[in-house]
Structures are given as structure tokens and as C-alpha cells.
Phi, psi and omega in degrees: 000135181295146184300322186264011180291129179234127178264097184299317182297317180294317180300315181294327181279334184271332186242128182265164175300324180299318180296319180290320177299319178297322180299320180274002181057042177268093186247009183269354180288142182250144182288133175219096185067236178262017181237161168248137183225150178166199181290139183288124179280349183279305182258001175056040180285177182263350180295121186280352180229015187282333185259121181242137175237122176269115181286332180281324180267352180056050184217167179223162178202124174256122183279355178264302182271355176071008176291140180200164177141207182254194183299325180294317179295322181294311179295323177300320179289320181291320184267354183055053181223176180286165178297322180296317178295324178296317179298320179295321179295314180298317180301323180283316182300317187253014176052044177281120181243158181217148175261005181287156182231133177298149186302323187284349180278157184286151176282146179240159180287164179298324179295315179297321181294319179297320180294320179294315180299323183291341181271346183273121180258189177266126182290139176299143178282151177253024177209161175229142178285135183251168177071042182267129180274101183282351182247024182296141182305331181301322181295318178298322179295334178270004178083019181258123179282164179294325178299316179295319179300321179293320180296318183269349181073028185265136178178175181282129178260117183255007178283194181264159178122184185292339181263004182300133178079009179243156172280118183266144181234108179295135178245126182240151178279185184295344178266001180085009180276135179290120183244345181188168170237135169262140180244117181262124177293141180258003176231213181266014182297149175245145358287158180297317175243134179244131178235155181298149175298131178088354180291133182261099182297325185290350182265359183227132171253112187305130176071010182296333182293346180262001184293133175235138181088193187256347182259139181230133175261120181253126178237177189279313190241172179301311184290329175298318179297317180296322180292325177297315177297319182297331180278358176106004178262104182248000000 
């Protein structure tokens, strides 16, 4: 796949306006039905209701500066760049990956494709979720102490975005770089665990970056791993 290949359709379907607003730390918009409304972050006007974001349509419209469109148009307006450059930025910010290939590139064999896929890892994130409740009762119910929650960075995320209202679990690669968040539902919501679009689970062994010595204890789930650490096996 060419380095500069951008799948616009995938980017638009994988990343919501809410996620992009969170990236820019635009938290002053207020909920009004199925919309968010407030001061426009693009032209920084004074109108307190001029900027509208439709959460269902994943689109925005400023009635003052007339800017409107989808996530690509919004990032393009914020960064003062082309839609293509905006898509590339979003793809990088949220680690959106694709297995699609542009028509003009050569076809590869299944063996070559498997080898190529195995070399592609999860890109480190350039942001961290803030405002995490490390002492939420759900963790205690799962047998996780606050000390353990602090070590692993696990807690309820009450901010906006796809992980809102879920217990988030930071996932790091073997170098300790943050590559994703898993979101565990604390009620009967589905899916029980939510992971970012394009995240490659098979490329990461949870907590492997903390391994010391030659012996490794492998368990099934995130919380099982925390309990093993909590029991004194580091």
C-alpha cells in the first residue's frame, strides 16, 4: 500500500465529530436535543449559538461563518489545509488503518500480503484521555484496588467520545507507548469491550512492557492480568 494512500470513506466512518471535538479540547458546546451548540471554534466568533454539530449525521454547520460539512471539512477548516491533508491528519491522530489498496498499485500475493500485514503495528497515540475516575466502584467490584488502578491507569471515563461512560484500559506496546484504549461497559451495554477501529489485537500482549526476567504468566483478560500483578507477580 502506498505511504500516502488515504481512505476517505473509512476515515469518515471511523471517526466522529465528537472524537475530533475532544481532540481539539472543544468542551464548551452544550447539548440541545441531538445537537451540540455553542461558539464557533473555527472563526472564534461571539455568537453563543451559531455553531451546530449534529451527532446523528456526524456533521457541523456554523450559521455565522457559513462553514459546514463532515469531520474532514471541520479539520480542514481548523488546520487551514486541504480535505486530503485533513484526512491524513485524522488517520494519524486516531490510528485509523486500512487494508485497502489504491487501484494503481500492484497486486501482491496472499503470502506477501500476510508478511506485510504482520509487519504493520499499532501507531502510538498522540493524546491521552483525561478526567479518569480511578476509584470507581466497578473496579472494587472486580477486585481491583485503587493502587492497582493508578498503576495501570484504569478508571471510568466520563468525558465525551466513544469511550464515555466506560472503564478505560490503556494499552501499551512492548516499548511502553500508548497505542489504544479498551473501553469496558459497566452495565449491560454491547459491546462489552470496545476497541478502536483498525486496532490490531494480535500485535500487542497486554502489560508485556513491564515484564522483567525470563518467565511470563499469561492470563486471559485485562482484569486477570491486573489481579496477577496485584498478587505480587510482576
